[in-house]
PDB file of C-alpha atoms and ligand atoms in Angstrom:
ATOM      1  CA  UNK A   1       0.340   9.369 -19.785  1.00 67.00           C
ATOM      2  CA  UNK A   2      -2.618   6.894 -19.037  1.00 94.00           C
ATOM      3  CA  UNK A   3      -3.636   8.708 -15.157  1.00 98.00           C
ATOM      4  CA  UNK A   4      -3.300  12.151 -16.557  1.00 97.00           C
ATOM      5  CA  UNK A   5      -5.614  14.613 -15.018  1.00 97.00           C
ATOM      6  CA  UNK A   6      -5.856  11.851 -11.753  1.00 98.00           C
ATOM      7  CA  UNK A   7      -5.225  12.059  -8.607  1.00 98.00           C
ATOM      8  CA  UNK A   8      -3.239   9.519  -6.164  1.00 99.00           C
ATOM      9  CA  UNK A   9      -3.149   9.204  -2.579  1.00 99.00           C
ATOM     10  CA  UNK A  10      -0.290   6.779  -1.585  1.00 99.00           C
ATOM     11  CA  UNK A  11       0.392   5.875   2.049  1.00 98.00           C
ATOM     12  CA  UNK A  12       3.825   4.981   3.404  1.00 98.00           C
ATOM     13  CA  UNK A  13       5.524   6.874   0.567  1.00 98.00           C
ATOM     14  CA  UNK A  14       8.513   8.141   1.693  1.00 98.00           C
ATOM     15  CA  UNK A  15      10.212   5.043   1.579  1.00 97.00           C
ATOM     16  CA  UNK A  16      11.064   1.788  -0.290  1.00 98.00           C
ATOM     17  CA  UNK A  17       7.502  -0.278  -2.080  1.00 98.00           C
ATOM     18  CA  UNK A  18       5.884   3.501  -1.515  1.00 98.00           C
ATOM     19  CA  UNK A  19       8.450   5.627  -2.996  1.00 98.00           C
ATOM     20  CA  UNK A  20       8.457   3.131  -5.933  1.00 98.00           C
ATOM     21  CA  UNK A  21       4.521   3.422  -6.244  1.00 99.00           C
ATOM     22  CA  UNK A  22       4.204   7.273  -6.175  1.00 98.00           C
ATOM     23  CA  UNK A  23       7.500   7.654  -8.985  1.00 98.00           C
ATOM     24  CA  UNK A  24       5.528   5.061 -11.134  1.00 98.00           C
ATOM     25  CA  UNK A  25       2.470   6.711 -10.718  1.00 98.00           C
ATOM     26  CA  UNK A  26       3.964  10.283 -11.209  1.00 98.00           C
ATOM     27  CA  UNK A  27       5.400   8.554 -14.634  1.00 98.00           C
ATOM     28  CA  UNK A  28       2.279   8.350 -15.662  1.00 98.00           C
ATOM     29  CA  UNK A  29       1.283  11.924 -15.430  1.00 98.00           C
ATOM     30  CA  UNK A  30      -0.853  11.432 -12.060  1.00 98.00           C
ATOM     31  CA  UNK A  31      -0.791  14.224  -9.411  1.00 98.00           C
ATOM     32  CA  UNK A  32       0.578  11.807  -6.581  1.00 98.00           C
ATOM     33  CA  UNK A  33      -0.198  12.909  -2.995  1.00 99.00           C
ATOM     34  CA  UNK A  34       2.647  10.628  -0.754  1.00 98.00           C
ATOM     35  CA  UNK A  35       2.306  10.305   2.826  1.00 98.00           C
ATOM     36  CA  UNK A  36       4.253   9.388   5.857  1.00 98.00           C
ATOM     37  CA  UNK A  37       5.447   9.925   8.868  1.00 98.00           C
ATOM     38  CA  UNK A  38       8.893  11.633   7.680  1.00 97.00           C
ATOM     39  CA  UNK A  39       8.105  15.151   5.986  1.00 97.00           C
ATOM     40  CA  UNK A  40      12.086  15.312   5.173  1.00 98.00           C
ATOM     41  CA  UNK A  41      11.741  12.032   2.791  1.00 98.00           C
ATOM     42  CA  UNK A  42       8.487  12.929   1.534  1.00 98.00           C
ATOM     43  CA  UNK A  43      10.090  16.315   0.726  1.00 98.00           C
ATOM     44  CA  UNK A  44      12.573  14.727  -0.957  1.00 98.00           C
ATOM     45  CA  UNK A  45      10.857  12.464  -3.617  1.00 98.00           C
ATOM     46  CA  UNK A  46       8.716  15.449  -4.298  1.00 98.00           C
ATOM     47  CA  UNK A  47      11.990  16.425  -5.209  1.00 98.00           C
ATOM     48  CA  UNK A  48      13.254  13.608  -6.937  1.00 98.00           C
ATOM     49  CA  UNK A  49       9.893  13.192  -9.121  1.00 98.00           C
ATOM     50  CA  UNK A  50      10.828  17.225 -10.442  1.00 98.00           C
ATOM     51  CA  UNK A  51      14.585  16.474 -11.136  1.00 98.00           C
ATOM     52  CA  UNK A  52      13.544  13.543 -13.311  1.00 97.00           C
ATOM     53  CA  UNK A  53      10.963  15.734 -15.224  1.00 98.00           C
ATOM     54  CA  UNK A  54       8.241  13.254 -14.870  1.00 98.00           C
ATOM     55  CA  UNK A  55       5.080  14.203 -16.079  1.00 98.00           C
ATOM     56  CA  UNK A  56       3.223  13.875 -13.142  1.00 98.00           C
ATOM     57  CA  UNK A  57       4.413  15.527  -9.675  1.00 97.00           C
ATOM     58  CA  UNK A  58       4.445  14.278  -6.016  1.00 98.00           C
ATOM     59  CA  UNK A  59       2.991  16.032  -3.276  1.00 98.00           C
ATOM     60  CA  UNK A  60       3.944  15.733   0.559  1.00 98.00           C
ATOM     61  CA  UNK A  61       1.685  15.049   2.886  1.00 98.00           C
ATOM     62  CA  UNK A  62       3.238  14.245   6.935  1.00 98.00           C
ATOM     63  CA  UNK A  63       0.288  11.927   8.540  1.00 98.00           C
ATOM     64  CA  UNK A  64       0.426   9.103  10.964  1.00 98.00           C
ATOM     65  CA  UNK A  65      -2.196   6.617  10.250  1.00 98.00           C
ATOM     66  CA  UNK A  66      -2.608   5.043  13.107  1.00 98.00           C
ATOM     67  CA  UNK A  67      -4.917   7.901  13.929  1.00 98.00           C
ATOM     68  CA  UNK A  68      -8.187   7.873  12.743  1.00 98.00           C
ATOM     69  CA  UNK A  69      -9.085  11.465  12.096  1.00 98.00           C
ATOM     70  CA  UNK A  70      -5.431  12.220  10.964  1.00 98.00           C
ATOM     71  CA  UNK A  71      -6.432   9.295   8.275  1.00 98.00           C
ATOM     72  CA  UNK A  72      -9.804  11.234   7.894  1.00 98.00           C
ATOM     73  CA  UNK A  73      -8.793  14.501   7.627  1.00 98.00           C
ATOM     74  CA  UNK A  74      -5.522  13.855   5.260  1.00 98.00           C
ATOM     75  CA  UNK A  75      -8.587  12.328   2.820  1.00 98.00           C
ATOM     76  CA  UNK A  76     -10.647  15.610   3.256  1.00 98.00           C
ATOM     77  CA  UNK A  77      -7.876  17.753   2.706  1.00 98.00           C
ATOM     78  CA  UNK A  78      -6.719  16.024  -1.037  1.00 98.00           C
ATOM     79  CA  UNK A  79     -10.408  16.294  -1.418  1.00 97.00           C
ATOM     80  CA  UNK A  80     -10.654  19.527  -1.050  1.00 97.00           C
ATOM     81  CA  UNK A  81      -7.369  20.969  -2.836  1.00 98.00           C
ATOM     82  CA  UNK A  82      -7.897  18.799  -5.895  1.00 98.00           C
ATOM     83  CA  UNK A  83     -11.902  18.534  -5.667  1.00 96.00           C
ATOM     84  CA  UNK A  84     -11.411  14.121  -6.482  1.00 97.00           C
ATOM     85  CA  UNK A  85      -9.513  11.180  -5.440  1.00 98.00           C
ATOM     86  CA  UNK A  86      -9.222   8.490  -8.446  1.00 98.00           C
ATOM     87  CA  UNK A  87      -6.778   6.123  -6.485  1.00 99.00           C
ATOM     88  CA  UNK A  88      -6.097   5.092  -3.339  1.00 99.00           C
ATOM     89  CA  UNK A  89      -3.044   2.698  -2.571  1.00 99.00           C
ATOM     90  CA  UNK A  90      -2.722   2.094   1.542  1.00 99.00           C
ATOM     91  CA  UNK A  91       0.199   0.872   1.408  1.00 98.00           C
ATOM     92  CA  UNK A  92       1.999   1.685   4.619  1.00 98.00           C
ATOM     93  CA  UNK A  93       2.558  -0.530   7.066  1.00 98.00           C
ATOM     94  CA  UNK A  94       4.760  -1.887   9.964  1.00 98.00           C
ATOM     95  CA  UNK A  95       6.239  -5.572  11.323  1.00 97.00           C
ATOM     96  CA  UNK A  96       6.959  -6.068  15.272  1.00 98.00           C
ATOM     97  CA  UNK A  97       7.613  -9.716  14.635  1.00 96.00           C
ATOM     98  CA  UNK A  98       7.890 -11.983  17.255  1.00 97.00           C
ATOM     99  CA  UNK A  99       6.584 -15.509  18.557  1.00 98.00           C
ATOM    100  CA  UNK A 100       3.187 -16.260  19.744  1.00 98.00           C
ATOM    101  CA  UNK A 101       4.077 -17.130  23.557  1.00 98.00           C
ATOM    102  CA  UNK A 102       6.127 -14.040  23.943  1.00 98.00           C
ATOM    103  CA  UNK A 103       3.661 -11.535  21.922  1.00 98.00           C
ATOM    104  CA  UNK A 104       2.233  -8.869  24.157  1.00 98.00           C
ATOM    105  CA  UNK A 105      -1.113  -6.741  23.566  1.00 98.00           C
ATOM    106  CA  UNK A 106       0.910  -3.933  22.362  1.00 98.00           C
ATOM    107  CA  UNK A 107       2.846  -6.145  19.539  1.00 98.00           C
ATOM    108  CA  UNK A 108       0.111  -7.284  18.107  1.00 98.00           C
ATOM    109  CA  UNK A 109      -2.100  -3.939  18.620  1.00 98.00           C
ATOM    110  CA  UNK A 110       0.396  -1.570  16.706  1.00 98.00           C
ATOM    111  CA  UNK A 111       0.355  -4.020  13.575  1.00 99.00           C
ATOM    112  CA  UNK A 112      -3.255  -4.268  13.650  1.00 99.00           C
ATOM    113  CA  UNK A 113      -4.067  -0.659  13.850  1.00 99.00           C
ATOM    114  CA  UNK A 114      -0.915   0.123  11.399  1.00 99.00           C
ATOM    115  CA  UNK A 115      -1.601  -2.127   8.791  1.00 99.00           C
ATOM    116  CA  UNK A 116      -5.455  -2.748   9.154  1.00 99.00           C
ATOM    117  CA  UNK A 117      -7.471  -0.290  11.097  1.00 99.00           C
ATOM    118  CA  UNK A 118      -5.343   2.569   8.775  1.00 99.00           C
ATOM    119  CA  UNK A 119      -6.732   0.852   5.817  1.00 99.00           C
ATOM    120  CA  UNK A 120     -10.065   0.763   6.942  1.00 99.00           C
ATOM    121  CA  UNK A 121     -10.377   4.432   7.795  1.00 99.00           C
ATOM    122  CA  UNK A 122      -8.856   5.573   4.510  1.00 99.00           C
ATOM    123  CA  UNK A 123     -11.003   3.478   2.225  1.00 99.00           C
ATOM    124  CA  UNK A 124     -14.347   4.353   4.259  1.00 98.00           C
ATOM    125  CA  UNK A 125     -13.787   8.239   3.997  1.00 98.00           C
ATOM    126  CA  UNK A 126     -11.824   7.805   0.001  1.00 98.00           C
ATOM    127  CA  UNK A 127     -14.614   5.610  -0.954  1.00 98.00           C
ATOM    128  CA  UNK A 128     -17.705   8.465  -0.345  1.00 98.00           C
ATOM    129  CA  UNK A 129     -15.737  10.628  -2.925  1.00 98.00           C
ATOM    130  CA  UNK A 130     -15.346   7.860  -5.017  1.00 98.00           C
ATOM    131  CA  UNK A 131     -19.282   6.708  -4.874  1.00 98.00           C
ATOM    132  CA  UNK A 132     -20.090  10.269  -5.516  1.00 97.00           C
ATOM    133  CA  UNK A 133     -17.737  10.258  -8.590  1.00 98.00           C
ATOM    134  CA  UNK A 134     -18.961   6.959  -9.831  1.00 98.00           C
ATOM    135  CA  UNK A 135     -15.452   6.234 -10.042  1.00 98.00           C
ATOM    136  CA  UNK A 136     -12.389   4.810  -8.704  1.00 98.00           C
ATOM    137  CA  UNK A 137      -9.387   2.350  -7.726  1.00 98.00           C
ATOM    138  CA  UNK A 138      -8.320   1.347  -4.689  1.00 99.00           C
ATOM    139  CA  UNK A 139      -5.513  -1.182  -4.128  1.00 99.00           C
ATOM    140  CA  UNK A 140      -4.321  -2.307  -0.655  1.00 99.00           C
ATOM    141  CA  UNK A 141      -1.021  -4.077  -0.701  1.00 99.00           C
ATOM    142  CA  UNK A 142      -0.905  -6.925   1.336  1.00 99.00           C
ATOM    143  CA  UNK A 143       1.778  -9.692   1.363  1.00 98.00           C
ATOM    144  CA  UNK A 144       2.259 -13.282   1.082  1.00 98.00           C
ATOM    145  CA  UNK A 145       2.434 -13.639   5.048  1.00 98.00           C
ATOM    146  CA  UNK A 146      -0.970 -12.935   4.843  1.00 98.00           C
ATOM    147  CA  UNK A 147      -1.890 -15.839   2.047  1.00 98.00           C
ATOM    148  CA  UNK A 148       0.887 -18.689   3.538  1.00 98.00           C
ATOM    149  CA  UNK A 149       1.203 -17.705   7.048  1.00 98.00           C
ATOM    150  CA  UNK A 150       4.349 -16.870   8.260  1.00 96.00           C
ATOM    151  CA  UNK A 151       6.233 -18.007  11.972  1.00 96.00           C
ATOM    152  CA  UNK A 152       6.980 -15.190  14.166  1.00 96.00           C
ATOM    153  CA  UNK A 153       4.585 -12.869  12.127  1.00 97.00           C
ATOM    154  CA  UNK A 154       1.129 -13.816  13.793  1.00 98.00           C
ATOM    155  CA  UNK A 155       0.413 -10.187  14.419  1.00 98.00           C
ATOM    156  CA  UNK A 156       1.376  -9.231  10.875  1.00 98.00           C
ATOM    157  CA  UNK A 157      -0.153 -12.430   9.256  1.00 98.00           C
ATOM    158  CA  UNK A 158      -3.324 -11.327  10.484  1.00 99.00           C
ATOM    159  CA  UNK A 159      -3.411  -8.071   9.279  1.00 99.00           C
ATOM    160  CA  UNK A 160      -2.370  -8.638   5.931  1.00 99.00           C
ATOM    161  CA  UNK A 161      -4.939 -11.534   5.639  1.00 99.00           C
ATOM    162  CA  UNK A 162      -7.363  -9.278   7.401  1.00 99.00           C
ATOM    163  CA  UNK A 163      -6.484  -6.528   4.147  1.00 99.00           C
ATOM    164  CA  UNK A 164      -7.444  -9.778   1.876  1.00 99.00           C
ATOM    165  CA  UNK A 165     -11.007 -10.280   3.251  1.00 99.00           C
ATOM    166  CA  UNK A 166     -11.725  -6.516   3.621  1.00 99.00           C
ATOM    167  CA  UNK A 167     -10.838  -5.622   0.144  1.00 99.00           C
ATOM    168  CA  UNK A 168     -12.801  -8.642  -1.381  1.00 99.00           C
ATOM    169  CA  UNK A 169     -16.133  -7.210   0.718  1.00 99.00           C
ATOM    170  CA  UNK A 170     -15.321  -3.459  -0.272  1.00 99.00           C
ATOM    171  CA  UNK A 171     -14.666  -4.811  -3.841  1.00 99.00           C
ATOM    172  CA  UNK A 172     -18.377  -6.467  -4.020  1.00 98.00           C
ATOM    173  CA  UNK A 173     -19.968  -3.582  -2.120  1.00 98.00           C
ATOM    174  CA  UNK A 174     -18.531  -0.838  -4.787  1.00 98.00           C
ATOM    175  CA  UNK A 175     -17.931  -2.690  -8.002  1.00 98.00           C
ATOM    176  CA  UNK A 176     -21.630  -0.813  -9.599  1.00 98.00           C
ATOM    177  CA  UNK A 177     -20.007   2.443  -8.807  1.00 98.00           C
ATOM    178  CA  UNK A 178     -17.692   1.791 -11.122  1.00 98.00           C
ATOM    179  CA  UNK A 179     -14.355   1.474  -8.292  1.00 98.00           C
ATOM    180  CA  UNK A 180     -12.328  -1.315  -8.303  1.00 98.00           C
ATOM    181  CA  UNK A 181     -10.788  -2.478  -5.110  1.00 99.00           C
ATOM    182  CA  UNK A 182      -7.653  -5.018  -5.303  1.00 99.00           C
ATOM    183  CA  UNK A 183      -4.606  -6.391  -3.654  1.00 99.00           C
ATOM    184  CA  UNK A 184      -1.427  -7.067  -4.078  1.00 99.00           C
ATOM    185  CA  UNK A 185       0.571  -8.940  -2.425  1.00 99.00           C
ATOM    186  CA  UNK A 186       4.353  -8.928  -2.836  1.00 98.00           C
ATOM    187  CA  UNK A 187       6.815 -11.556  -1.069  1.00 98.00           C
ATOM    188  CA  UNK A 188      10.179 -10.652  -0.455  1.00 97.00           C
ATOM    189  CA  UNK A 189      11.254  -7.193  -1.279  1.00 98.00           C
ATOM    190  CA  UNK A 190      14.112  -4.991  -0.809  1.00 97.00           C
ATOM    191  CA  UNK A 191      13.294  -2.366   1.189  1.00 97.00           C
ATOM    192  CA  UNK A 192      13.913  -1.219   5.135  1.00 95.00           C
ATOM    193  CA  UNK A 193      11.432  -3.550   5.922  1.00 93.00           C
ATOM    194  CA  UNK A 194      13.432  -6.591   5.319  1.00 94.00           C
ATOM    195  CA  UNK A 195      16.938  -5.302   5.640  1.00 93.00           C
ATOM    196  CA  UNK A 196      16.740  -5.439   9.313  1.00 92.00           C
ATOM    197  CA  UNK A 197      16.575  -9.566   9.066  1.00 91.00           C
ATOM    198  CA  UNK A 198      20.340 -11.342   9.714  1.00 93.00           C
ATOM    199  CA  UNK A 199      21.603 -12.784   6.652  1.00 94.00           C
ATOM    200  CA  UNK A 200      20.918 -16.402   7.228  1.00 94.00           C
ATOM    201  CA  UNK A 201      16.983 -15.651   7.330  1.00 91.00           C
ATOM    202  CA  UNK A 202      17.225 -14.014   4.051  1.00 94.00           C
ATOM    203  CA  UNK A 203      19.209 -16.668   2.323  1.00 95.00           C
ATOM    204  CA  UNK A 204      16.518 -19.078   3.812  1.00 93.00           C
ATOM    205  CA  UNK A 205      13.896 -17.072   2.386  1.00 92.00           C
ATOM    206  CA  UNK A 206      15.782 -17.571  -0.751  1.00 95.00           C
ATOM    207  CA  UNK A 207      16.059 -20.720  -0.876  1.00 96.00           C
ATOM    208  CA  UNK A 208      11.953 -20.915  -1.346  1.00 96.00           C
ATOM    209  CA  UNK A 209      11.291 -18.459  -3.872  1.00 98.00           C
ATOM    210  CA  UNK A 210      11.387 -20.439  -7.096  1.00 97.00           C
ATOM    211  CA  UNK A 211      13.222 -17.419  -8.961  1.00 96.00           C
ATOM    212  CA  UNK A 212      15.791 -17.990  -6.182  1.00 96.00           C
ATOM    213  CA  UNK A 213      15.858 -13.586  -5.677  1.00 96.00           C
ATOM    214  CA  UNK A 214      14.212 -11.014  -4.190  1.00 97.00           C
ATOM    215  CA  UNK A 215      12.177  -8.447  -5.838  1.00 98.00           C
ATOM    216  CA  UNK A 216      12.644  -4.751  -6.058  1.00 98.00           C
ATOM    217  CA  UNK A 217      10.195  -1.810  -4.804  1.00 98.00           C
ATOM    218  CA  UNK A 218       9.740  -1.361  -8.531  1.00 98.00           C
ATOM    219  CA  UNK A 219       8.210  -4.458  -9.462  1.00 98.00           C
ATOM    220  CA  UNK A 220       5.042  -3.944  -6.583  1.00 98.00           C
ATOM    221  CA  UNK A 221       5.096  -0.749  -8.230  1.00 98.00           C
ATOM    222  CA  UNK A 222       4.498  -1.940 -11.768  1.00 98.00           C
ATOM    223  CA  UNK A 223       1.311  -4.093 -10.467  1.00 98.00           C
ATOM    224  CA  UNK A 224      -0.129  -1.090  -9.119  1.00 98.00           C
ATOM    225  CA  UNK A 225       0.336   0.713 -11.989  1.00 98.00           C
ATOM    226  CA  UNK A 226      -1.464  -1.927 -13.666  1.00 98.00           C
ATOM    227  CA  UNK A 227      -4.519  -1.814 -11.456  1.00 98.00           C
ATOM    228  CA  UNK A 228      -4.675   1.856 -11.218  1.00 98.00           C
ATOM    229  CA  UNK A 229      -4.960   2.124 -14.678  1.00 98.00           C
ATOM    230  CA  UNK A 230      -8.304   1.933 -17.365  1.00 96.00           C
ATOM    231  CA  UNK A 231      -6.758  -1.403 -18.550  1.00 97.00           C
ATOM    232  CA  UNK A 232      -7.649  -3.089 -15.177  1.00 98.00           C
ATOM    233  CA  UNK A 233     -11.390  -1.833 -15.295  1.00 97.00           C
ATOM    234  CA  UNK A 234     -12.934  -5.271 -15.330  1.00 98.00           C
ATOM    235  CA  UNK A 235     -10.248  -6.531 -12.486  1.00 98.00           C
ATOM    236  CA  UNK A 236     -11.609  -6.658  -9.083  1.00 99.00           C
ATOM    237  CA  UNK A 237     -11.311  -8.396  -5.721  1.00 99.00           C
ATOM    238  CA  UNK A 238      -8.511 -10.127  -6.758  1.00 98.00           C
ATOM    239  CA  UNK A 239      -4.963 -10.641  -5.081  1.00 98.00           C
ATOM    240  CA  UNK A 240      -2.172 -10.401  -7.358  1.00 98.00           C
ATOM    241  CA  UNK A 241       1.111 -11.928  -5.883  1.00 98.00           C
ATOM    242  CA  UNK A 242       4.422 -10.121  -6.519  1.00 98.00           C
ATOM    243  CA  UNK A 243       6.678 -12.312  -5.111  1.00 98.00           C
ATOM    244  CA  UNK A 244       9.070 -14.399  -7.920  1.00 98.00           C
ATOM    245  CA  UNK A 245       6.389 -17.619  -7.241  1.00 98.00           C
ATOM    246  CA  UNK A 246       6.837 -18.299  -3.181  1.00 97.00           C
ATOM    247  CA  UNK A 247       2.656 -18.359  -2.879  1.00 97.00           C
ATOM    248  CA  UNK A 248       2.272 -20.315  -5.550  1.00 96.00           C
TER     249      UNK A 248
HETATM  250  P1  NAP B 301       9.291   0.219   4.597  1.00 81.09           P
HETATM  251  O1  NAP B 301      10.459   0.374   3.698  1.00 81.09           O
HETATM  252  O2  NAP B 301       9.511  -0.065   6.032  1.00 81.09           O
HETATM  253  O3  NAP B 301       8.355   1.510   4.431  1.00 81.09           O
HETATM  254  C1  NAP B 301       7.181   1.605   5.187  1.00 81.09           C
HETATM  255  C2  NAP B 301       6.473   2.872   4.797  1.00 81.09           C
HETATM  256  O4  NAP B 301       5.309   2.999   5.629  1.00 81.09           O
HETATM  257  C3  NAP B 301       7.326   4.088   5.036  1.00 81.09           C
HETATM  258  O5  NAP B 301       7.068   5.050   4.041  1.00 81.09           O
HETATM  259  C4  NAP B 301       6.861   4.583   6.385  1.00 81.09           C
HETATM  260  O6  NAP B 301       7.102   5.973   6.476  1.00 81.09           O
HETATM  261  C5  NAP B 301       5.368   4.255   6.303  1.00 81.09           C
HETATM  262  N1  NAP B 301       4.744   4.142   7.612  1.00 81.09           N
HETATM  263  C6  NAP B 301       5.008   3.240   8.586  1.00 81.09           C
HETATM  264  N2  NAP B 301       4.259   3.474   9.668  1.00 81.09           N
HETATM  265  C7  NAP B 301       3.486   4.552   9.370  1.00 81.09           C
HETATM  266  C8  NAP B 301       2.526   5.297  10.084  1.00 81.09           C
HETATM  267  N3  NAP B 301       2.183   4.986  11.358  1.00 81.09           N
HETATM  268  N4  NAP B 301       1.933   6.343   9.472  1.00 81.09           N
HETATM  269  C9  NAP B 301       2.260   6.667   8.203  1.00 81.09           C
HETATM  270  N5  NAP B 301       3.186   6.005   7.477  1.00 81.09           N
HETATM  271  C10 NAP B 301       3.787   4.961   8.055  1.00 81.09           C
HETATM  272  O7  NAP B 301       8.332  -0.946   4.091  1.00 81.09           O
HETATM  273  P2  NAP B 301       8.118  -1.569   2.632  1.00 81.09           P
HETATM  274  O8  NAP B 301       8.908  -2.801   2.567  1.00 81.09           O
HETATM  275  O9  NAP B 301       8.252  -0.532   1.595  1.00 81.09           O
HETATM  276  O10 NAP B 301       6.589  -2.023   2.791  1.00 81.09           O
HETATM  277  C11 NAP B 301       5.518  -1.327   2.180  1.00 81.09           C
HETATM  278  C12 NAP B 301       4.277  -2.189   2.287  1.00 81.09           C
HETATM  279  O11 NAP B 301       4.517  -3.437   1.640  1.00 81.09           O
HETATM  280  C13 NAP B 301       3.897  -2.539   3.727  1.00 81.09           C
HETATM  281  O12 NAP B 301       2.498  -2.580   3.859  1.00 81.09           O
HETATM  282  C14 NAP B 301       4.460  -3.942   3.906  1.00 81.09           C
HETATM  283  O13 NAP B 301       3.782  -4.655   4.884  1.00 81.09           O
HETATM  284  C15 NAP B 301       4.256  -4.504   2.518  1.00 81.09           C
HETATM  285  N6  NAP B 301       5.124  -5.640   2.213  1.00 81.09           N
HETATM  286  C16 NAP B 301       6.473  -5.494   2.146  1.00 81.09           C
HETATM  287  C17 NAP B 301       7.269  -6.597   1.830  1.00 81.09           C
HETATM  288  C18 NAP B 301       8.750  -6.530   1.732  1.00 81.09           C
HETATM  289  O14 NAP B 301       9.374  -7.589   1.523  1.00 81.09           O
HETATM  290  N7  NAP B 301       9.386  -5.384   1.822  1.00 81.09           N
HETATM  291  C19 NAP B 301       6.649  -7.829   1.609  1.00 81.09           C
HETATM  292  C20 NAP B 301       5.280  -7.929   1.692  1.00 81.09           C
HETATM  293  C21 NAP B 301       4.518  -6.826   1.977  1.00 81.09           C
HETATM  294  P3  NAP B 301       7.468   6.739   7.846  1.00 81.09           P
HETATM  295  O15 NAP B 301       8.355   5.826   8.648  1.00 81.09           O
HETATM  296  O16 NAP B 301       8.108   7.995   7.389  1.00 81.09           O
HETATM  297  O17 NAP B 301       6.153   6.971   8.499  1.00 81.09           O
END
């Protein structure tokens, strides 16, 4: 029961690392508000966190953040039904993978604004709250593409590494106020994401991780917990890999 009485706002929760993050969070008795795209999954975790009687609940939320005042007003509105926003966990994000020559504008655009710009936006309009509250966490999840480098993910490389720097400045600028701003960054995962790569790739991607498997949603999850919580008061800037010891 450690984020009773908080409140959550988790991006890209409908599905897989997302999902995982606003159940955990729920667990621990926070009021989780989950967005995404897809109102029908959101729907049904809100669901899901009931039927398990966990002590916290999920609320939908249907936003595209690649739009800037969809970002902004999906922070006013949690503002204003639950008057404070604790945590904030930008977690959604997209790949269009592909190799440098053959990369066009749009490619690399779409990740940027996904998976940086979106982060951006939400922090910047969380993080007045948060000042004003003199109190708060933020944690951006990144991955290990953006610590290593990764070929045929230039686009997405970028914009992970760009989440690295950002949250490292945001964590300096805030860390008086009392809010915390981390990342974590989890290698290979189970979700969607990476089910869409052909099975030799993922047995190659294997084949590096020194634990020789791939995580679940639930183990990004549990690091997120972590830094959402009072325990991780003095933690800050940092990058916490979740990925069985591939960045290492
Ligand atoms: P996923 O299964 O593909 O889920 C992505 C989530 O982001 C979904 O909830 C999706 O919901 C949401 N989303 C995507 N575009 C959005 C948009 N424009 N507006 C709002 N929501 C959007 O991916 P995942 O594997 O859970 O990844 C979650 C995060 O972890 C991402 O930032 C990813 O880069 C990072 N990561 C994943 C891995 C991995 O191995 N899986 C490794 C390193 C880092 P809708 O489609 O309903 O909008």
């Amino acid at each position: 029961m450690q984020l009773a009485n908080q409140v959550a706002l988790v991006t890209g929760g409908s599905r897989g690392i997302g999902r995982a993050i606003c159940l955990v969070l729920a667990r621990a008795a926070a009021t989780v508000v989950a967005s995404a795209r897809s109102q029908e999954q959101l729907a049904a975790l809100a669901e899901e966190a009931r039927a398990q009687g966990l002590p916290g609940r999920v609320v939908p939320r249907a936003v595209d953040v690649t739009s800037r005042s969809a970002c902004e007003e999906l922070v006013e509105s949690v503002a204003q039904e639950f008057s404070r926003i604790d945590i904030l966990v930008n977690n959604a994000g997209i790949t269009r993978d592909g190799m440098l020559m053959n990369m066009d504008d749009a490619q690399f655009e779409d990740v940027l604004t996904a998976n940086l710009r979106s982060v951006f936006w939400l922090t910047r309009a969380a993080s007045r709250y948060m000042v004003r509250a003199r109190s708060g966490r933020i944690i951006n999840i990144s991955s290990v593409s953006g610590i290593m480098g990764n070929a045929g993910q230039c686009n997405y490389a970028a914009s992970k590494a760009g989440v690295i720097g950002f949250s490292k400045s945001v964590a300096k600028e805030l860390a008086r106020r009392n809010i915390t701003c981390n990342v974590v960054a989890p290698g290979f995962i189970t979700t969607d994401m990476t089910d869409v790569l052909p099975e030799n790739i993922k047995e190659r991607y294997r084949q590096l991780i020194p634990c020789q498997q791939f995580g679940e949603p639930a183990d990004v999850a549990e690091a997120v917990l972590y830094l959402a919580s009072p325990q991780a008061r003095y933690v800050t800037g940092q990058v916490l890999a979740v990925d069985g010891g591939l960045s290492m």
